[in-house]
């Protein structure tokens, strides 16, 4: 193999950890540099007293992708985490109407016939057409789109009509469902991308299909356990993870990354630099102006970024009887989304509530509950004064008032033992998220696939991007795919081939999720 090459990974989010895990398993000398005192980034654990929370993502989609990732690194995910399937998927509340979708198609059809007469046929048609779409589009998400050959393959031409790039998520769903509530039930997933279903490309109706076809899963201990497991594997392969280590800049020589300069003045030489820092933050803070061309700071400022979130983490001194996920839709959901996309806080807001205690007793003391409430809000371009105490308290009161309308949550305010808040300003200042845009770059048509920042960074050689700001996009499954793409490209540049067959992308198979049950993982 010759001299062992050194790789510096900036950021211990899921993308950086996945890339470090894969590359360390292939014999590279890998060092992960993380500014925080913990791994995971937005997918880390937040502990307040005896209560524990996922800071960001709260469920796992497509667990077979995690299984593939660990197999590629010579490990079994089953040795590190235990997964529990979440059923029903979630509770959706439209005023007094409570709808609990399930991945069991027969039960789903019965529920729809009772609650939404005449709509079951549309559901089955949606699932079948989205299955075909998913099988055609998934290979594109695993392709880097950095070479001409990536564009002239037959499967791209076959998939293009299924991308529905000229339609929107809401528009597509209107072809299947007449009841507005059902359209919302299959459209709200566009919020995972920080976008409005009236603006999000029709490609992303796949998100609700994936939930209904593959199910949603809870890792015992929280989604953060996936990042902690990857960190374990990195160390097992001899990689290093340096926490509380801040990178000041990427060192370049002759247009190529040659290492990193730390805030303490130390220099770390590297043959390759993998960047998992938030994209906007990375390109505006880690490079000298002369290093950048396509993504100079003034150009990045003009890109489209996602919305943000207001997060309220609560340690409650009683046992709550609620499902794992509850989405409380605003009475005027369309107006609520419109307000957010136009930079306004909505008086009639939608709230997402996470109650992991429904399936996992490890996150709160016995007889108590750890709750996480999320309210989508505009990013910092809106000018909302999150630095003002009055503004923060007003939103807190709005969220709690909405929660306390639920019979199971009445009197909640008086039962709070521990509390923490993350506002868009906190996302930017404490977690270094550009503009507080919690879901990174928006997924508009002009910022997808080849038009998204490439995994092989276009401005600097030997520099690789992973995470939500590069192809294929934000969301944990796609972030992990970005790590696999970048790792594969890096090794190809070095004239090497990944020596584990599972690194070769396999065709999407909706039945693969069932292997978790058959193999005893649950």
Tab-separated table of N, CA and C in Angstrom, residues 96-229:
chain	number	residue	atom	x	y	z
A	96	UNK	N	-59.321	18.162	17.072
A	96	UNK	CA	-59.667	17.051	17.964
A	96	UNK	C	-59.504	15.685	17.297
A	97	UNK	N	-59.165	15.659	16.024
A	97	UNK	CA	-59.014	14.400	15.289
A	97	UNK	C	-57.592	13.882	15.455
A	98	UNK	N	-57.470	12.625	15.883
A	98	UNK	CA	-56.166	12.001	16.078
A	98	UNK	C	-56.025	10.830	15.116
A	99	UNK	N	-55.007	10.903	14.295
A	99	UNK	CA	-54.744	9.893	13.267
A	99	UNK	C	-53.380	9.275	13.554
A	100	UNK	N	-53.321	7.926	13.645
A	100	UNK	CA	-52.078	7.244	13.995
A	100	UNK	C	-51.681	6.274	12.880
A	101	UNK	N	-50.953	6.769	11.863
A	101	UNK	CA	-50.525	5.912	10.751
A	101	UNK	C	-49.628	4.774	11.226
A	102	UNK	N	-49.702	3.680	10.508
A	102	UNK	CA	-48.885	2.510	10.810
A	102	UNK	C	-48.300	1.975	9.516
A	103	UNK	N	-47.199	1.224	9.627
A	103	UNK	CA	-46.613	0.630	8.428
A	103	UNK	C	-47.357	-0.639	8.010
A	104	UNK	N	-48.253	-1.134	8.861
A	104	UNK	CA	-49.099	-2.277	8.517
A	104	UNK	C	-50.182	-1.797	7.537
A	105	UNK	N	-50.069	-2.201	6.282
A	105	UNK	CA	-50.950	-1.665	5.243
A	105	UNK	C	-52.413	-2.008	5.481
A	106	UNK	N	-52.676	-3.204	6.009
A	106	UNK	CA	-54.063	-3.599	6.247
A	106	UNK	C	-54.693	-2.731	7.337
A	107	UNK	N	-53.962	-2.560	8.444
A	107	UNK	CA	-54.473	-1.703	9.517
A	107	UNK	C	-54.602	-0.267	9.051
A	108	UNK	N	-53.655	0.165	8.236
A	108	UNK	CA	-53.702	1.522	7.704
A	108	UNK	C	-54.946	1.716	6.841
A	109	UNK	N	-55.244	0.739	5.998
A	109	UNK	CA	-56.417	0.836	5.135
A	109	UNK	C	-57.703	0.875	5.954
A	110	UNK	N	-57.781	0.043	7.009
A	110	UNK	CA	-58.965	0.039	7.866
A	110	UNK	C	-59.156	1.392	8.542
A	111	UNK	N	-58.057	1.937	9.028
A	111	UNK	CA	-58.123	3.227	9.710
A	111	UNK	C	-58.570	4.331	8.753
A	112	UNK	N	-58.065	4.283	7.536
A	112	UNK	CA	-58.428	5.304	6.557
A	112	UNK	C	-59.883	5.174	6.132
A	113	UNK	N	-60.364	3.941	5.997
A	113	UNK	CA	-61.763	3.753	5.610
A	113	UNK	C	-62.701	4.309	6.672
A	114	UNK	N	-62.275	4.212	7.936
A	114	UNK	CA	-63.101	4.725	9.033
A	114	UNK	C	-63.018	6.244	9.133
A	115	UNK	N	-61.803	6.776	9.058
A	115	UNK	CA	-61.590	8.202	9.289
A	115	UNK	C	-61.699	9.043	8.022
A	116	UNK	N	-61.294	8.444	6.891
A	116	UNK	CA	-61.258	9.182	5.625
A	116	UNK	C	-61.894	8.325	4.529
A	117	UNK	N	-63.213	8.172	4.543
A	117	UNK	CA	-63.894	7.295	3.580
A	117	UNK	C	-63.535	7.650	2.133
A	118	UNK	N	-63.265	6.605	1.347
A	118	UNK	CA	-62.967	6.800	-0.068
A	118	UNK	C	-61.519	7.115	-0.384
A	119	UNK	N	-60.664	7.178	0.644
A	119	UNK	CA	-59.268	7.578	0.418
A	119	UNK	C	-58.285	6.400	0.396
A	120	UNK	N	-58.719	5.213	0.790
A	120	UNK	CA	-57.782	4.085	0.899
A	120	UNK	C	-57.157	3.726	-0.444
A	121	UNK	N	-57.942	3.804	-1.530
A	121	UNK	CA	-57.391	3.472	-2.846
A	121	UNK	C	-56.248	4.411	-3.209
A	122	UNK	N	-56.395	5.675	-2.864
A	122	UNK	CA	-55.333	6.642	-3.129
A	122	UNK	C	-54.067	6.308	-2.367
A	123	UNK	N	-54.241	5.797	-1.157
A	123	UNK	CA	-53.082	5.405	-0.341
A	123	UNK	C	-52.314	4.271	-1.010
A	124	UNK	N	-53.032	3.232	-1.464
A	124	UNK	CA	-52.353	2.094	-2.096
A	124	UNK	C	-51.708	2.503	-3.425
A	125	UNK	N	-52.363	3.395	-4.144
A	125	UNK	CA	-51.786	3.870	-5.406
A	125	UNK	C	-50.513	4.671	-5.128
A	126	UNK	N	-50.570	5.509	-4.094
A	126	UNK	CA	-49.390	6.288	-3.701
A	126	UNK	C	-48.228	5.369	-3.349
A	127	UNK	N	-48.481	4.360	-2.533
A	127	UNK	CA	-47.410	3.472	-2.091
A	127	UNK	C	-46.787	2.712	-3.263
A	128	UNK	N	-47.597	2.266	-4.208
A	128	UNK	CA	-47.050	1.513	-5.335
A	128	UNK	C	-46.256	2.422	-6.276
A	129	UNK	N	-46.777	3.594	-6.584
A	129	UNK	CA	-46.063	4.489	-7.498
A	129	UNK	C	-44.793	5.038	-6.853
A	130	UNK	N	-44.834	5.282	-5.557
A	130	UNK	CA	-43.633	5.759	-4.873
A	130	UNK	C	-42.583	4.656	-4.744
A	131	UNK	N	-43.025	3.409	-4.654
A	131	UNK	CA	-42.063	2.296	-4.620
A	131	UNK	C	-41.233	2.281	-5.898
A	132	UNK	N	-41.897	2.421	-7.030
A	132	UNK	CA	-41.188	2.436	-8.316
A	132	UNK	C	-40.250	3.640	-8.384
A	133	UNK	N	-40.755	4.770	-7.959
A	133	UNK	CA	-39.943	5.994	-7.954
A	133	UNK	C	-38.714	5.825	-7.070
A	134	UNK	N	-38.912	5.276	-5.894
A	134	UNK	CA	-37.807	5.107	-4.949
A	134	UNK	C	-36.721	4.204	-5.525
A	135	UNK	N	-37.123	3.108	-6.149
A	135	UNK	CA	-36.153	2.174	-6.712
A	135	UNK	C	-35.342	2.808	-7.837
A	136	UNK	N	-35.949	3.755	-8.546
A	136	UNK	CA	-35.226	4.409	-9.640
A	136	UNK	C	-34.359	5.567	-9.149
A	137	UNK	N	-34.815	6.249	-8.119
A	137	UNK	CA	-34.114	7.455	-7.667
A	137	UNK	C	-32.986	7.140	-6.698
A	138	UNK	N	-33.143	6.096	-5.883
A	138	UNK	CA	-32.144	5.806	-4.852
A	138	UNK	C	-30.728	5.673	-5.414
A	139	UNK	N	-30.517	4.995	-6.547
A	139	UNK	CA	-29.146	4.923	-7.079
A	139	UNK	C	-28.551	6.293	-7.391
A	140	UNK	N	-29.397	7.264	-7.736
A	140	UNK	CA	-28.888	8.607	-8.033
A	140	UNK	C	-28.359	9.283	-6.777
A	141	UNK	N	-28.956	8.957	-5.640
A	141	UNK	CA	-28.507	9.557	-4.387
A	141	UNK	C	-27.149	9.014	-3.974
A	142	UNK	N	-26.756	7.880	-4.544
A	142	UNK	CA	-25.467	7.275	-4.208
A	142	UNK	C	-24.389	7.619	-5.239
A	143	UNK	N	-24.740	8.457	-6.197
A	143	UNK	CA	-23.808	8.825	-7.265
A	143	UNK	C	-23.278	10.231	-6.996
A	144	UNK	N	-21.978	10.457	-7.167
A	144	UNK	CA	-21.404	11.749	-6.788
A	144	UNK	C	-21.699	12.904	-7.735
A	145	UNK	N	-22.012	12.647	-9.007
A	145	UNK	CA	-22.248	13.697	-10.003
A	145	UNK	C	-21.066	14.661	-10.106
A	146	UNK	N	-19.871	14.088	-10.187
A	146	UNK	CA	-18.666	14.904	-10.341
A	146	UNK	C	-18.006	14.700	-11.702
A	147	UNK	N	-18.496	13.690	-12.466
A	147	UNK	CA	-17.897	13.390	-13.759
A	147	UNK	C	-18.984	13.307	-14.822
A	148	UNK	N	-18.587	13.520	-16.074
A	148	UNK	CA	-19.545	13.458	-17.171
A	148	UNK	C	-20.248	12.107	-17.210
A	149	UNK	N	-19.516	11.049	-16.897
A	149	UNK	CA	-20.096	9.702	-16.955
A	149	UNK	C	-21.241	9.524	-15.966
A	150	UNK	N	-21.277	10.355	-14.910
A	150	UNK	CA	-22.365	10.259	-13.938
A	150	UNK	C	-23.697	10.696	-14.535
A	151	UNK	N	-23.633	11.471	-15.646
A	151	UNK	CA	-24.849	12.041	-16.222
A	151	UNK	C	-25.378	11.256	-17.417
A	152	UNK	N	-24.578	10.398	-18.000
A	152	UNK	CA	-24.971	9.771	-19.259
A	152	UNK	C	-25.348	8.304	-19.095
A	153	UNK	N	-25.586	7.900	-17.859
A	153	UNK	CA	-25.986	6.518	-17.626
A	153	UNK	C	-27.486	6.354	-17.867
A	154	UNK	N	-27.855	5.165	-18.309
A	154	UNK	CA	-29.245	4.905	-18.689
A	154	UNK	C	-30.199	5.068	-17.518
A	155	UNK	N	-29.744	4.728	-16.306
A	155	UNK	CA	-30.665	4.793	-15.169
A	155	UNK	C	-31.052	6.227	-14.839
A	156	UNK	N	-30.204	7.204	-15.190
A	156	UNK	CA	-30.560	8.604	-14.955
A	156	UNK	C	-31.720	9.005	-15.850
A	157	UNK	N	-31.645	8.642	-17.124
A	157	UNK	CA	-32.731	8.955	-18.049
A	157	UNK	C	-34.028	8.278	-17.617
A	158	UNK	N	-33.898	7.078	-17.072
A	158	UNK	CA	-35.075	6.332	-16.619
A	158	UNK	C	-35.686	6.956	-15.372
A	159	UNK	N	-34.826	7.534	-14.534
A	159	UNK	CA	-35.303	8.087	-13.266
A	159	UNK	C	-35.838	9.509	-13.396
A	160	UNK	N	-35.343	10.265	-14.371
A	160	UNK	CA	-35.694	11.687	-14.458
A	160	UNK	C	-37.198	11.961	-14.418
A	161	UNK	N	-38.020	11.224	-15.182
A	161	UNK	CA	-39.459	11.507	-15.116
A	161	UNK	C	-40.050	11.282	-13.727
A	162	UNK	N	-39.404	10.412	-12.935
A	162	UNK	CA	-39.911	10.098	-11.602
A	162	UNK	C	-39.444	11.106	-10.548
A	163	UNK	N	-38.531	12.000	-10.919
A	163	UNK	CA	-38.059	12.988	-9.949
A	163	UNK	C	-39.107	14.065	-9.677
A	164	UNK	N	-40.017	14.272	-10.621
A	164	UNK	CA	-41.100	15.251	-10.450
A	164	UNK	C	-40.549	16.616	-10.033
A	165	UNK	N	-39.511	17.045	-10.737
A	165	UNK	CA	-38.826	18.286	-10.371
A	165	UNK	C	-39.668	19.523	-10.645
A	166	UNK	N	-40.639	19.416	-11.542
A	166	UNK	CA	-41.465	20.580	-11.863
A	166	UNK	C	-42.731	20.633	-11.021
A	167	UNK	N	-42.907	19.674	-10.136
A	167	UNK	CA	-44.070	19.648	-9.248
A	167	UNK	C	-43.596	19.834	-7.811
A	168	UNK	N	-44.528	19.990	-6.892
A	168	UNK	CA	-44.195	20.128	-5.476
A	168	UNK	C	-44.717	18.925	-4.706
A	169	UNK	N	-44.251	18.777	-3.480
A	169	UNK	CA	-44.737	17.690	-2.628
A	169	UNK	C	-46.251	17.778	-2.477
A	170	UNK	N	-46.755	18.968	-2.165
A	170	UNK	CA	-48.199	19.122	-1.985
A	170	UNK	C	-48.941	18.834	-3.289
A	171	UNK	N	-48.398	19.317	-4.398
A	171	UNK	CA	-49.038	19.082	-5.685
A	171	UNK	C	-49.118	17.608	-6.021
A	172	UNK	N	-48.045	16.871	-5.762
A	172	UNK	CA	-48.045	15.444	-6.030
A	172	UNK	C	-49.090	14.729	-5.176
A	173	UNK	N	-49.144	15.073	-3.898
A	173	UNK	CA	-50.060	14.385	-2.988
A	173	UNK	C	-51.518	14.683	-3.313
A	174	UNK	N	-51.771	15.826	-3.932
A	174	UNK	CA	-53.143	16.169	-4.317
A	174	UNK	C	-53.675	15.222	-5.382
A	175	UNK	N	-52.785	14.500	-6.047
A	175	UNK	CA	-53.197	13.517	-7.048
A	175	UNK	C	-53.717	12.232	-6.402
A	176	UNK	N	-53.394	12.043	-5.138
A	176	UNK	CA	-53.758	10.800	-4.449
A	176	UNK	C	-54.853	10.991	-3.398
A	177	UNK	N	-54.875	12.147	-2.752
A	177	UNK	CA	-55.766	12.355	-1.608
A	177	UNK	C	-56.617	13.608	-1.808
A	178	UNK	N	-57.894	13.479	-1.476
A	178	UNK	CA	-58.798	14.624	-1.548
A	178	UNK	C	-58.874	15.358	-0.216
A	179	UNK	N	-58.818	14.604	0.874
A	179	UNK	CA	-58.909	15.212	2.205
A	179	UNK	C	-57.620	15.977	2.518
A	180	UNK	N	-57.780	17.242	2.854
A	180	UNK	CA	-56.615	18.097	3.116
A	180	UNK	C	-55.752	17.539	4.241
A	181	UNK	N	-56.374	16.938	5.235
A	181	UNK	CA	-55.612	16.400	6.363
A	181	UNK	C	-54.708	15.252	5.919
A	182	UNK	N	-55.181	14.433	4.998
A	182	UNK	CA	-54.340	13.350	4.491
A	182	UNK	C	-53.179	13.895	3.669
A	183	UNK	N	-53.426	14.943	2.916
A	183	UNK	CA	-52.323	15.560	2.179
A	183	UNK	C	-51.250	16.033	3.156
A	184	UNK	N	-51.691	16.644	4.242
A	184	UNK	CA	-50.726	17.115	5.245
A	184	UNK	C	-50.014	15.940	5.920
A	185	UNK	N	-50.753	14.842	6.125
A	185	UNK	CA	-50.167	13.676	6.800
A	185	UNK	C	-49.013	13.077	6.007
A	186	UNK	N	-49.038	13.258	4.682
A	186	UNK	CA	-47.968	12.731	3.832
A	186	UNK	C	-47.047	13.840	3.317
A	187	UNK	N	-47.327	15.086	3.729
A	187	UNK	CA	-46.530	16.223	3.247
A	187	UNK	C	-45.654	16.842	4.320
A	188	UNK	N	-46.013	16.664	5.602
A	188	UNK	CA	-45.272	17.379	6.646
A	188	UNK	C	-43.807	16.959	6.702
A	189	UNK	N	-43.482	15.796	6.103
A	189	UNK	CA	-42.096	15.322	6.119
A	189	UNK	C	-41.158	16.266	5.373
A	190	UNK	N	-41.694	17.158	4.549
A	190	UNK	CA	-40.830	18.155	3.902
A	190	UNK	C	-40.162	19.046	4.939
A	191	UNK	N	-40.727	19.072	6.153
A	191	UNK	CA	-40.098	19.826	7.244
A	191	UNK	C	-38.772	19.195	7.660
A	192	UNK	N	-38.587	17.899	7.368
A	192	UNK	CA	-37.294	17.278	7.666
A	192	UNK	C	-36.180	17.946	6.863
A	193	UNK	N	-36.569	18.594	5.769
A	193	UNK	CA	-35.621	19.322	4.926
A	193	UNK	C	-35.685	20.818	5.194
A	194	UNK	N	-36.544	21.210	6.149
A	194	UNK	CA	-36.690	22.626	6.467
A	194	UNK	C	-37.404	23.405	5.388
A	195	UNK	N	-38.309	22.749	4.645
A	195	UNK	CA	-38.972	23.394	3.521
A	195	UNK	C	-40.488	23.294	3.633
A	196	UNK	N	-41.158	24.107	2.845
A	196	UNK	CA	-42.611	24.078	2.741
A	196	UNK	C	-43.029	23.025	1.729
A	197	UNK	N	-44.085	22.243	2.010
A	197	UNK	CA	-44.548	21.263	1.016
A	197	UNK	C	-45.082	21.917	-0.247
A	198	UNK	N	-45.386	23.217	-0.182
A	198	UNK	CA	-45.842	23.950	-1.357
A	198	UNK	C	-44.666	24.419	-2.221
A	199	UNK	N	-43.443	24.291	-1.699
A	199	UNK	CA	-42.235	24.680	-2.433
A	199	UNK	C	-41.270	23.515	-2.629
A	200	UNK	N	-41.305	22.539	-1.757
A	200	UNK	CA	-40.374	21.408	-1.803
A	200	UNK	C	-40.607	20.593	-3.080
A	201	UNK	N	-39.553	20.274	-3.839
A	201	UNK	CA	-39.731	19.513	-5.083
A	201	UNK	C	-40.480	18.203	-4.864
A	202	UNK	N	-41.280	17.820	-5.860
A	202	UNK	CA	-42.088	16.612	-5.761
A	202	UNK	C	-41.286	15.344	-5.558
A	203	UNK	N	-39.984	15.399	-5.803
A	203	UNK	CA	-39.105	14.256	-5.534
A	203	UNK	C	-39.311	13.729	-4.124
A	204	UNK	N	-39.527	14.655	-3.176
A	204	UNK	CA	-39.446	14.298	-1.764
A	204	UNK	C	-40.735	13.743	-1.176
A	205	UNK	N	-41.724	13.420	-2.024
A	205	UNK	CA	-42.819	12.586	-1.518
A	205	UNK	C	-42.267	11.224	-1.102
A	206	UNK	N	-41.052	10.921	-1.555
A	206	UNK	CA	-40.392	9.671	-1.145
A	206	UNK	C	-40.232	9.580	0.365
A	207	UNK	N	-40.120	10.719	1.046
A	207	UNK	CA	-39.878	10.680	2.490
A	207	UNK	C	-41.009	9.980	3.221
A	208	UNK	N	-42.249	10.340	2.896
A	208	UNK	CA	-43.368	9.677	3.576
A	208	UNK	C	-43.482	8.225	3.126
A	209	UNK	N	-43.166	7.955	1.870
A	209	UNK	CA	-43.159	6.557	1.420
A	209	UNK	C	-42.163	5.744	2.241
A	210	UNK	N	-40.963	6.265	2.428
A	210	UNK	CA	-39.928	5.538	3.177
A	210	UNK	C	-40.418	5.220	4.583
A	211	UNK	N	-41.079	6.190	5.224
A	211	UNK	CA	-41.599	5.942	6.571
A	211	UNK	C	-42.604	4.801	6.567
A	212	UNK	N	-43.516	4.820	5.609
A	212	UNK	CA	-44.583	3.817	5.579
A	212	UNK	C	-44.082	2.464	5.083
A	213	UNK	N	-43.034	2.445	4.261
A	213	UNK	CA	-42.512	1.180	3.741
A	213	UNK	C	-41.499	0.545	4.677
A	214	UNK	N	-40.645	1.363	5.289
A	214	UNK	CA	-39.554	0.844	6.112
A	214	UNK	C	-39.836	0.954	7.604
A	215	UNK	N	-40.741	1.825	7.983
A	215	UNK	CA	-40.992	2.069	9.396
A	215	UNK	C	-40.033	3.088	9.978
A	216	UNK	N	-40.291	3.451	11.223
A	216	UNK	CA	-39.419	4.339	11.989
A	216	UNK	C	-38.890	3.553	13.182
A	217	UNK	N	-37.661	3.857	13.582
A	217	UNK	CA	-36.970	3.046	14.580
A	217	UNK	C	-36.334	3.930	15.635
A	218	UNK	N	-36.342	3.427	16.855
A	218	UNK	CA	-35.736	4.143	17.982
A	218	UNK	C	-34.554	3.346	18.517
A	219	UNK	N	-33.339	3.882	18.452
A	219	UNK	CA	-32.209	3.214	19.109
A	219	UNK	C	-32.315	3.410	20.626
A	220	UNK	N	-32.194	2.347	21.391
A	220	UNK	CA	-32.247	2.475	22.850
A	220	UNK	C	-31.133	3.419	23.297
A	221	UNK	N	-31.522	4.436	24.060
A	221	UNK	CA	-30.576	5.473	24.451
A	221	UNK	C	-30.648	6.697	23.571
A	222	UNK	N	-31.360	6.589	22.441
A	222	UNK	CA	-31.512	7.723	21.539
A	222	UNK	C	-30.709	7.577	20.258
A	223	UNK	N	-31.051	8.395	19.276
A	223	UNK	CA	-30.354	8.376	17.989
A	223	UNK	C	-28.879	8.715	18.166
A	224	UNK	N	-28.572	9.474	19.203
A	224	UNK	CA	-27.173	9.815	19.490
A	224	UNK	C	-26.290	8.579	19.641
A	225	UNK	N	-26.890	7.451	19.999
A	225	UNK	CA	-26.109	6.224	20.189
A	225	UNK	C	-25.434	5.774	18.890
A	226	UNK	N	-26.015	6.121	17.750
A	226	UNK	CA	-25.392	5.755	16.476
A	226	UNK	C	-24.046	6.453	16.340
A	227	UNK	N	-24.005	7.739	16.705
A	227	UNK	CA	-22.741	8.477	16.636
A	227	UNK	C	-21.732	7.934	17.642
A	228	UNK	N	-22.198	7.613	18.831
A	228	UNK	CA	-21.286	7.065	19.838
A	228	UNK	C	-20.743	5.705	19.391
A	229	UNK	N	-21.585	4.919	18.707
A	229	UNK	CA	-21.131	3.620	18.204
A	229	UNK	C	-20.075	3.799	17.122
